[in-house]
Coordinates of C-alpha atoms and ligand atoms in Angstrom, one line a residue:
X1000 CA 0.9 38.6 -64.3
X1001 CA 2.7 35.8 -66.1
X1002 CA 6.1 34.4 -65.5
X1003 CA 8.3 32.3 -67.7
X1004 CA 9.9 29.1 -66.3
X1005 CA 13.1 28.1 -68.2
X1006 CA 14.6 24.6 -67.7
X1007 CA 18.3 25.0 -68.6
X1008 CA 20.6 22.6 -70.3
X1009 CA 18.6 21.8 -73.3
X1010 CA 20.4 22.7 -76.6
X1011 CA 18.7 24.9 -79.2
X1012 CA 18.8 24.1 -82.9
X1013 CA 16.9 25.0 -86.0
X1014 CA 15.7 28.3 -87.3
X1015 CA 13.2 31.0 -86.5
X1016 CA 11.7 33.8 -88.6
X1017 CA 12.3 37.3 -87.3
X1018 CA 9.2 39.5 -86.8
X1019 CA 8.8 43.0 -88.1
X1020 CA 10.6 45.7 -86.2
X1021 CA 8.9 47.2 -83.1
X1022 CA 11.0 50.3 -83.3
X1023 CA 10.1 50.8 -87.0
X1024 CA 6.4 50.0 -86.6
X1025 CA 5.8 52.6 -83.8
X1026 CA 6.9 55.8 -85.7
X1027 CA 5.5 54.4 -89.0
X1028 CA 2.1 53.9 -87.5
X1029 CA 2.3 57.4 -86.0
X1030 CA 3.2 58.8 -89.5
X1031 CA -0.2 57.6 -90.9
X1032 CA -1.7 60.6 -89.0
X1033 CA 0.0 62.8 -91.7
X1034 CA -2.6 62.0 -94.4
X1035 CA -6.4 61.7 -94.6
X1036 CA -6.0 58.8 -97.1
X1037 CA -5.8 55.2 -96.1
X1038 CA -2.4 53.6 -95.3
X1039 CA -1.6 49.9 -95.0
X1040 CA 1.4 48.7 -93.0
X1041 CA 2.5 45.1 -93.2
X1042 CA 4.7 43.2 -90.8
X1043 CA 3.6 45.0 -87.7
X1044 CA 4.5 42.7 -84.8
X1045 CA 1.8 41.5 -82.3
X1046 CA 3.1 43.3 -79.2
X1047 CA 1.6 45.3 -76.4
X1048 CA 3.6 48.4 -77.6
X1049 CA 2.0 48.2 -81.1
X1050 CA -1.4 47.7 -79.5
X1051 CA -0.9 50.8 -77.4
X1052 CA 0.1 52.8 -80.5
X1053 CA -3.1 51.6 -82.3
X1054 CA -5.1 52.7 -79.2
X1055 CA -3.6 56.2 -79.4
X1056 CA -4.4 56.5 -83.1
X1057 CA -8.0 55.5 -82.5
X1058 CA -8.2 57.9 -79.6
X1059 CA -7.0 60.6 -81.9
X1060 CA -9.8 59.8 -84.3
X1061 CA -8.2 57.4 -86.8
X1062 CA -10.0 54.3 -88.1
X1063 CA -7.8 51.3 -87.5
X1064 CA -8.1 47.7 -88.7
X1065 CA -5.7 44.9 -87.9
X1066 CA -5.5 41.5 -89.6
X1067 CA -2.6 39.6 -88.1
X1068 CA 0.5 41.6 -89.1
X1069 CA -1.3 44.0 -91.4
X1070 CA -2.6 47.3 -90.1
X1071 CA -4.8 49.7 -92.0
X1072 CA -5.2 53.2 -90.8
X1073 CA -7.3 56.0 -92.1
X1074 CA -6.9 59.3 -90.3
X1075 CA -9.5 61.3 -92.1
X1076 CA -10.5 63.5 -89.2
X1077 CA -8.1 63.6 -86.3
X1078 CA -7.6 65.7 -83.2
X1079 CA -4.2 66.1 -81.5
X1080 CA -4.6 65.4 -77.8
X1081 CA -3.0 62.1 -76.5
X1082 CA -4.0 61.7 -72.8
X1083 CA -1.8 60.5 -69.9
X1084 CA -3.7 57.3 -69.3
X1085 CA -2.5 55.9 -72.6
X1086 CA 0.8 57.7 -73.0
X1087 CA 2.0 56.6 -69.5
X1088 CA 1.9 53.0 -70.8
X1089 CA 4.4 53.6 -73.5
X1090 CA 6.9 56.5 -73.6
X1091 CA 7.3 56.0 -77.4
X1092 CA 3.9 57.6 -77.6
X1093 CA 5.9 60.8 -77.8
X1094 CA 6.4 60.1 -81.5
X1095 CA 2.8 61.2 -82.3
X1096 CA 3.9 64.8 -81.5
X1097 CA 5.6 65.3 -84.8
X1098 CA 2.8 64.0 -87.1
X1099 CA 0.1 65.7 -85.1
X1100 CA 2.0 69.0 -85.3
X1101 CA 2.6 68.5 -89.0
X1102 CA -1.0 67.6 -89.8
X1103 CA -3.0 69.7 -87.2
X1104 CA -0.4 72.4 -86.5
X1105 CA -0.9 71.7 -82.8
X1106 CA -0.5 68.7 -80.5
X1107 CA -0.8 67.9 -76.8
X1108 CA 0.8 64.8 -75.5
X1109 CA 1.3 63.9 -71.8
X1110 CA 4.9 64.0 -70.7
X1111 CA 6.0 60.4 -71.0
X1112 CA 8.0 60.3 -67.8
X1113 CA 11.1 58.2 -67.2
X1114 CA 11.5 54.5 -67.0
X1115 CA 13.8 52.0 -65.4
X1116 CA 16.6 52.5 -68.0
X1117 CA 16.8 56.1 -67.1
X1118 CA 15.4 59.6 -67.3
X1119 CA 14.0 59.9 -70.8
X1120 CA 14.2 63.6 -71.6
X1121 CA 12.7 65.0 -74.8
X1122 CA 14.4 68.4 -74.8
X1123 CA 15.9 67.7 -78.3
X1124 CA 12.5 67.0 -79.7
X1125 CA 11.1 70.2 -78.3
X1126 CA 14.2 72.2 -79.5
X1127 CA 13.5 70.9 -83.0
X1128 CA 9.9 71.8 -82.9
X1129 CA 10.7 75.4 -81.8
X1130 CA 13.3 75.6 -84.6
X1131 CA 10.4 74.8 -87.1
X1132 CA 8.5 77.7 -85.6
X1133 CA 6.3 76.0 -83.0
X1134 CA 5.6 77.4 -79.6
X1135 CA 6.2 74.8 -76.9
X1136 CA 4.6 74.8 -73.5
X1137 CA 4.8 72.2 -70.7
X1138 CA 1.9 72.5 -68.3
X1139 CA 0.0 70.1 -66.1
X1140 CA 2.2 67.2 -67.1
X1141 CA 1.4 67.8 -70.8
X1142 CA 3.5 69.0 -73.7
X1143 CA 1.6 71.4 -75.9
X1144 CA 3.1 72.4 -79.2
X1145 CA 1.4 74.7 -81.8
X1146 CA 2.4 76.6 -84.9
X1147 CA 0.1 78.5 -87.2
X1148 CA 2.8 77.7 -89.8
X1149 CA 5.9 75.4 -89.8
X1150 CA 8.9 76.7 -91.6
X1151 CA 11.9 74.7 -92.6
X1152 CA 15.0 75.2 -90.5
X1153 CA 18.5 73.7 -89.8
X1154 CA 18.3 71.6 -86.7
X1155 CA 21.0 69.7 -84.8
X1156 CA 19.9 66.4 -83.2
X1157 CA 23.0 65.7 -81.2
X1158 CA 22.6 65.6 -77.4
X1159 CA 24.9 64.7 -74.5
X1160 CA 24.4 61.0 -75.3
X1161 CA 24.5 61.3 -79.1
X1162 CA 21.6 61.7 -81.5
X1163 CA 18.0 60.9 -80.6
X1164 CA 16.1 58.2 -82.6
X1165 CA 12.5 59.2 -81.8
X1166 CA 13.6 62.9 -81.8
X1167 CA 14.9 62.5 -85.4
X1168 CA 11.6 60.7 -86.3
X1169 CA 9.5 63.5 -84.7
X1170 CA 11.3 66.3 -86.5
X1171 CA 11.2 64.5 -89.9
X1172 CA 7.4 64.0 -89.4
X1173 CA 6.8 67.6 -88.5
X1174 CA 9.1 68.9 -91.3
X1175 CA 7.6 67.0 -94.3
X1176 CA 4.6 69.4 -94.4
X1177 CA 6.5 72.6 -93.4
X1178 CA 7.2 75.5 -95.8
X1179 CA 10.6 75.3 -97.2
X1180 CA 13.6 73.0 -96.6
X1181 CA 14.6 71.5 -93.3
X1182 CA 18.1 70.1 -92.7
X1183 CA 18.7 67.8 -89.7
X1184 CA 22.4 67.8 -88.8
X1185 CA 23.7 64.8 -86.8
X1186 CA 20.5 62.8 -86.9
X1187 CA 20.1 59.2 -85.7
X1188 CA 21.2 56.8 -88.4
X1189 CA 19.3 53.7 -87.2
X1190 CA 17.7 51.5 -89.8
X1191 CA 14.3 52.3 -88.2
X1192 CA 14.8 56.0 -89.0
X1193 CA 15.6 55.0 -92.7
X1194 CA 12.5 52.8 -92.7
X1195 CA 10.3 55.7 -91.5
X1196 CA 11.9 58.1 -94.1
X1197 CA 11.1 55.5 -96.8
X1198 CA 7.5 55.2 -95.7
X1199 CA 7.2 59.1 -95.7
X1200 CA 8.6 59.2 -99.2
X1201 CA 6.2 56.6 -100.3
X1202 CA 3.5 59.0 -99.0
X1203 CA 4.9 61.7 -101.2
X1204 CA 7.4 63.4 -98.9
X1205 CA 10.8 64.6 -100.2
X1206 CA 13.4 63.3 -97.8
X1207 CA 17.0 62.6 -98.7
X1208 CA 20.0 61.4 -96.7
X1209 CA 18.2 59.3 -94.0
X1210 CA 20.8 56.9 -92.5
X1211 CA 23.6 59.5 -93.1
X1212 CA 24.9 62.4 -91.0
X1213 CA 22.6 64.9 -92.8
X1214 CA 18.9 64.6 -93.7
X1215 CA 17.4 67.1 -96.1
X1216 CA 13.6 67.5 -96.1
X1217 CA 11.8 69.6 -98.7
X1218 CA 8.3 70.4 -97.4
X1219 CA 5.3 69.5 -99.6
X1220 CA 1.7 70.7 -99.4
X1221 CA 0.2 67.3 -98.5
X1222 CA 0.9 63.6 -98.3
X1223 CA -1.2 60.7 -99.7
X1224 CA -1.8 57.1 -98.5
X1225 CA 0.8 54.4 -99.0
X1226 CA 1.4 50.7 -98.4
X1227 CA 4.6 49.6 -96.7
X1228 CA 6.4 46.5 -95.3
X1229 CA 8.2 47.1 -92.0
X1230 CA 11.9 46.0 -91.9
X1231 CA 12.8 43.0 -89.8
X1232 CA 13.5 43.5 -86.1
X1233 CA 17.3 43.6 -85.8
X1234 CA 17.2 43.5 -81.9
X1235 CA 15.0 40.4 -82.0
X1236 CA 17.4 38.8 -84.5
X1237 CA 20.4 39.8 -82.2
X1238 CA 18.6 38.3 -79.2
X1239 CA 18.1 35.0 -80.9
X1240 CA 21.7 34.9 -82.1
X1241 CA 22.9 35.4 -78.5
X1242 CA 20.5 32.6 -77.4
X1243 CA 22.1 30.4 -80.1
X1244 CA 25.6 31.4 -78.9
X1245 CA 24.7 30.6 -75.2
X1246 CA 22.8 27.4 -75.7
X1247 CA 22.8 26.5 -79.3
X1248 CA 24.0 23.7 -81.5
X1249 CA 23.4 25.7 -84.7
X1250 CA 20.6 28.4 -84.7
X1251 CA 19.5 30.3 -87.8
X1252 CA 17.6 33.5 -87.8
X1253 CA 15.7 34.0 -91.1
X1254 CA 14.1 37.1 -92.7
X1255 CA 16.8 39.4 -91.3
X1256 CA 18.8 42.2 -92.9
X1257 CA 22.3 41.1 -92.0
X1258 CA 23.8 44.7 -92.4
X1259 CA 21.4 45.9 -89.6
X1260 CA 22.9 43.3 -87.2
X1261 CA 26.5 43.6 -88.2
X1262 CA 27.7 45.2 -84.9
X1263 CA 26.2 42.2 -83.1
X1264 CA 27.6 39.5 -85.4
X1265 CA 31.0 41.2 -85.3
X1266 CA 30.9 41.0 -81.5
X1267 CA 29.9 37.3 -81.6
X1268 CA 32.7 36.6 -84.0
X1269 CA 35.1 38.3 -81.6
X1270 CA 33.8 36.0 -78.9
X1271 CA 35.0 33.1 -81.2
X1272 CA 31.6 32.0 -82.7
X1273 CA 31.4 31.0 -86.3
X1274 CA 28.7 33.3 -87.8
X1275 CA 27.5 32.3 -91.3
X1276 CA 25.9 35.3 -93.0
X1277 CA 23.5 34.7 -95.9
X1278 CA 21.4 37.2 -97.9
X1279 CA 18.5 37.2 -95.5
X1280 CA 19.6 34.8 -92.8
X1281 CA 22.3 34.4 -90.2
X1282 CA 23.5 31.1 -88.6
X1283 CA 25.5 30.9 -85.4
X1284 CA 27.5 27.8 -84.6
X1285 CA 28.7 26.8 -81.1
X1286 CA 32.2 27.1 -80.0
X1287 CA 32.2 25.8 -76.5
X1288 CA 32.9 28.9 -74.3
X1289 CA 32.9 32.5 -75.5
X1290 CA 36.1 34.4 -75.1
X1291 CA 35.9 37.6 -73.1
X1292 CA 35.8 41.0 -74.8
X1293 CA 35.3 44.6 -74.0
X1294 CA 32.1 46.1 -75.5
X1295 CA 30.9 49.7 -75.8
X1296 CA 27.4 50.7 -76.8
X1297 CA 27.1 53.5 -79.4
X1298 CA 24.6 55.0 -81.8
X1299 CA 24.1 53.0 -85.0
X1300 CA 26.1 51.6 -86.7
X1301 CA 27.9 51.0 -83.3
X1302 CA 26.9 48.2 -80.9
X1303 CA 23.2 48.8 -79.9
X1304 CA 22.3 49.6 -76.4
X1305 CA 19.2 47.4 -76.9
X1306 CA 21.6 44.4 -77.1
X1307 CA 23.7 45.3 -74.0
X1308 CA 21.9 43.2 -71.4
X1309 CA 21.8 40.2 -73.7
X1310 CA 25.6 40.4 -74.2
X1311 CA 26.1 40.8 -70.4
X1312 CA 24.3 37.4 -70.0
X1313 CA 26.5 35.8 -72.7
X1314 CA 29.8 37.3 -71.3
X1315 CA 28.8 36.1 -67.8
X1316 CA 29.7 32.5 -69.0
X1317 CA 32.7 33.4 -71.1
X1318 CA 36.3 32.6 -70.4
X1319 CA 38.1 35.6 -68.7
X1320 CA 37.1 39.1 -67.7
X1321 CA 35.0 41.3 -70.0
X1322 CA 33.7 44.8 -69.7
X1323 CA 30.5 46.4 -71.1
X1324 CA 30.2 50.2 -71.2
X1325 CA 26.8 51.7 -71.7
X1326 CA 27.1 55.1 -73.4
X1327 CA 23.5 55.7 -74.4
X1328 CA 21.6 54.9 -71.1
X1329 CA 24.3 54.9 -68.4
X1330 CA 21.9 53.5 -65.8
X1331 CA 20.7 50.6 -68.0
X1332 CA 21.9 47.9 -65.7
X1333 CA 18.8 46.6 -64.0
X1334 CA 19.8 43.1 -65.2
X1335 CA 23.1 43.0 -63.3
X1336 CA 21.6 42.3 -59.8
X1337 CA 19.3 39.6 -61.3
X1338 CA 22.2 37.9 -63.3
X1339 CA 24.1 37.8 -60.0
X1340 CA 21.2 35.8 -58.5
X1341 CA 22.0 33.2 -61.1
X1342 CA 25.7 33.1 -60.0
X1343 CA 27.1 35.6 -62.5
X1344 CA 30.0 37.7 -61.3
X1345 CA 29.5 41.3 -62.4
X1346 CA 30.3 44.6 -60.8
X1347 CA 29.4 48.1 -61.9
X1348 CA 32.1 50.8 -62.2
X1349 CA 30.1 53.9 -63.3
X1350 CA 28.6 53.1 -66.6
X1351 CA 30.7 50.0 -67.1
X1352 CA 29.9 46.5 -66.1
X1353 CA 33.0 44.4 -65.3
X1354 CA 32.2 40.7 -65.8
X1355 CA 34.3 37.8 -64.5
X1356 CA 33.2 34.8 -66.5
X1357 CA 32.0 31.8 -64.5
X1358 CA 31.9 28.1 -65.4
X1359 CA 28.2 27.7 -64.7
X1360 CA 25.0 29.6 -63.8
X1361 CA 22.5 28.2 -61.4
X1362 CA 18.8 28.6 -62.0
X1363 CA 16.8 30.8 -59.5
X1364 CA 13.7 33.0 -59.4
X1365 CA 14.5 36.5 -61.0
X1366 CA 12.5 39.6 -61.8
X1367 CA 12.2 41.3 -65.2
X1368 CA 12.5 45.0 -65.1
X1369 CA 12.7 46.3 -68.6
X1370 CA 12.2 44.9 -72.1
X1371 CA 15.8 43.9 -72.9
X1372 CA 16.9 43.0 -69.4
X1373 CA 14.0 40.5 -69.3
X1374 CA 15.1 38.8 -72.5
X1375 CA 18.7 38.6 -71.1
X1376 CA 17.4 36.8 -68.0
X1377 CA 15.5 34.2 -70.2
X1378 CA 18.7 33.7 -72.2
X1379 CA 20.7 33.2 -69.0
X1380 CA 18.1 30.6 -67.9
X1381 CA 18.7 28.7 -71.1
X1382 CA 22.3 28.3 -70.0
X1383 CA 21.8 27.8 -66.3
X1384 CA 21.6 24.5 -64.5
X1385 CA 18.2 23.9 -63.1
X1386 CA 15.2 26.1 -63.4
X1387 CA 15.0 29.9 -63.7
X1388 CA 11.7 31.7 -63.2
X1389 CA 11.5 35.1 -64.7
X1390 CA 8.6 37.1 -63.3
X1391 CA 6.8 40.2 -64.7
X1392 CA 7.2 39.0 -68.2
X1393 CA 4.8 41.7 -69.4
X1394 CA 8.0 43.6 -70.0
X1395 CA 9.0 40.9 -72.6
X1396 CA 5.5 41.0 -74.2
X1397 CA 6.0 44.7 -74.9
X1398 CA 8.8 44.1 -77.3
X1399 CA 9.1 40.5 -78.4
X1400 CA 6.5 38.7 -80.4
X1401 CA 6.0 35.3 -78.7
X1402 CA 9.6 35.0 -77.5
X1403 CA 8.9 31.9 -75.4
X1404 CA 7.0 30.1 -78.2
X1405 CA 9.9 30.9 -80.7
X1406 CA 12.5 29.5 -78.2
X1407 CA 10.3 26.4 -77.7
X1408 CA 10.4 25.9 -81.5
X1409 CA 14.2 25.9 -81.2
X1410 CA 14.1 23.2 -78.5
X1411 CA 14.1 25.2 -75.3
X1412 CA 12.3 23.7 -72.4
X1413 CA 10.3 26.8 -71.4
X1414 CA 6.8 27.4 -70.2
X1415 CA 4.7 30.4 -69.4
X1416 CA 2.8 30.1 -66.1
X1417 CA 0.4 32.4 -64.3
X1418 CA 2.0 34.2 -61.4
X1419 CA 0.2 33.1 -58.2
Ligands
EPZ1447 C1 14.8 54.6 -79.2 O1 14.4 55.2 -78.0 C2 14.4 53.1 -79.0 N1 12.9 53.0 -78.8 C3 15.0 52.5 -77.8 O2 14.7 51.1 -77.7 C4 16.6 52.6 -78.0 O3 17.2 52.1 -76.8 C5 17.0 54.0 -78.2 O4 16.2 54.6 -79.3 C6 18.4 54.2 -78.5 O5 18.8 53.5 -79.6 C7 12.1 53.2 -79.9 O6 12.6 53.4 -81.1 C8 10.6 53.1 -79.7 P1 16.9 58.3 -77.9 P2 14.5 56.8 -77.9 O7 16.1 59.5 -77.9 O8 14.4 57.4 -79.3 C9 19.0 61.1 -74.7 C10 13.8 49.2 -76.8 O9 14.3 48.4 -76.0 N2 18.0 62.1 -75.1 O10 17.7 57.8 -79.1 O11 13.6 57.3 -76.8 C11 18.3 59.9 -74.0 O12 18.1 60.1 -72.6 C12 13.9 50.7 -76.6 O13 13.3 48.8 -77.9 C13 18.1 63.4 -74.7 O14 19.0 63.7 -73.9 O15 16.0 57.0 -77.4 C14 19.4 58.8 -74.2 O16 20.4 58.9 -73.3 C15 14.5 51.0 -75.3 N3 17.2 64.3 -75.1 C16 19.9 59.1 -75.6 O17 19.6 60.5 -75.9 C17 16.2 64.0 -76.0 O18 15.4 64.9 -76.3 C18 19.3 58.3 -76.8 O19 17.9 58.4 -76.6 C19 16.1 62.7 -76.4 C20 17.0 61.7 -76.0

């Protein structure tokens, strides 16, 4: 296993290009199962999560070719059983359920299990499949869904913690080939859901309202191949903007959709940073110390849970006392104990982290636990005096395309070393 060694105190400057969105690529790659014709997807980031998705597609019988960021998939003959030994590596594998059910009228996917950010139920996905006429069985650790025929239905995607992103994706992908009209009430409105809907429409689906509170899907007999560019990764963009805020002398992220990052740029502006927004770039300028603020994570367009850990790192060195409340994954605070090892002062009160800003952080060995917490620890290391070693960086490699190399391009003194 690798670890990343960060030597703090070196200012960042310059610009980086944002990669294609991981959370768009995964469902879009799964959607290629819905047609026997070739699909070409551009801008797929080079990550372990996208590699796992390609492994699943090949296991299901699709032909897959990858040339740097372009992936070609032809799912001419596919079966619909995704085994545990692949699914356990990435819980987002659950998003092959919808297209497999839509194409094959049956699907078996190992139950993904939970992860460090919390129990990851899929009850809303299964409720949606049943509404479309599928029978759902959970046995032997597998989810089995089957439906001789899928019929359009009205489905509500709201759960205790708001809408479900992959659940909305799954129901859309099952409904596009159903008989009749499906209405999804209260769907997730994330840009990645809109990107998937756009890809499905390019394949011949009839989906309206993606990104709004109501999606209407008119079933069609079949879908054809399509070519698509994945949207920029808004969480990667946000992560680099926070890096620029914490340790930058002027950092620009390029090839970004500013509207997708608005909740983050608004939060950084509230911290007192000058944020210069262009058509497809955003520049953040230093302002000394951030001012404290109270932050709440919400479904899009609210502040994203995937940026919560990064903001905890930033607010740890702000002036005053801040609070961060996690409404999507209330246990998503694995980074708190590690940030405290760097001298940050945080305490948890239920799903709220109360952060007393400190003047300086001191480098120390810390351990990555989940994708975004790991990135937050690297950002804290950029700001800390001395050296911070982040172990188990395979978490970072799941969701960030060459994070350390991109930070090096901005002037960070950072190296990847083999964990002895
Ligand atoms: C997607 O996960 C993202 N992953 C996550 O990003 C992101 O944090 C999350 O959406 C929220 O925005 C991908 O897109 C691959 P949810 P997803 O279903 O779809 C509860 C990252 O760092 N829920 O929207 O699995 C659930 O427990 C990852 O890139 C149910 O109760 O998340 C959570 O509390 C981490 N029942 C809330 O809803 C269900 O059936 C939102 O979960 C489904 C979800």
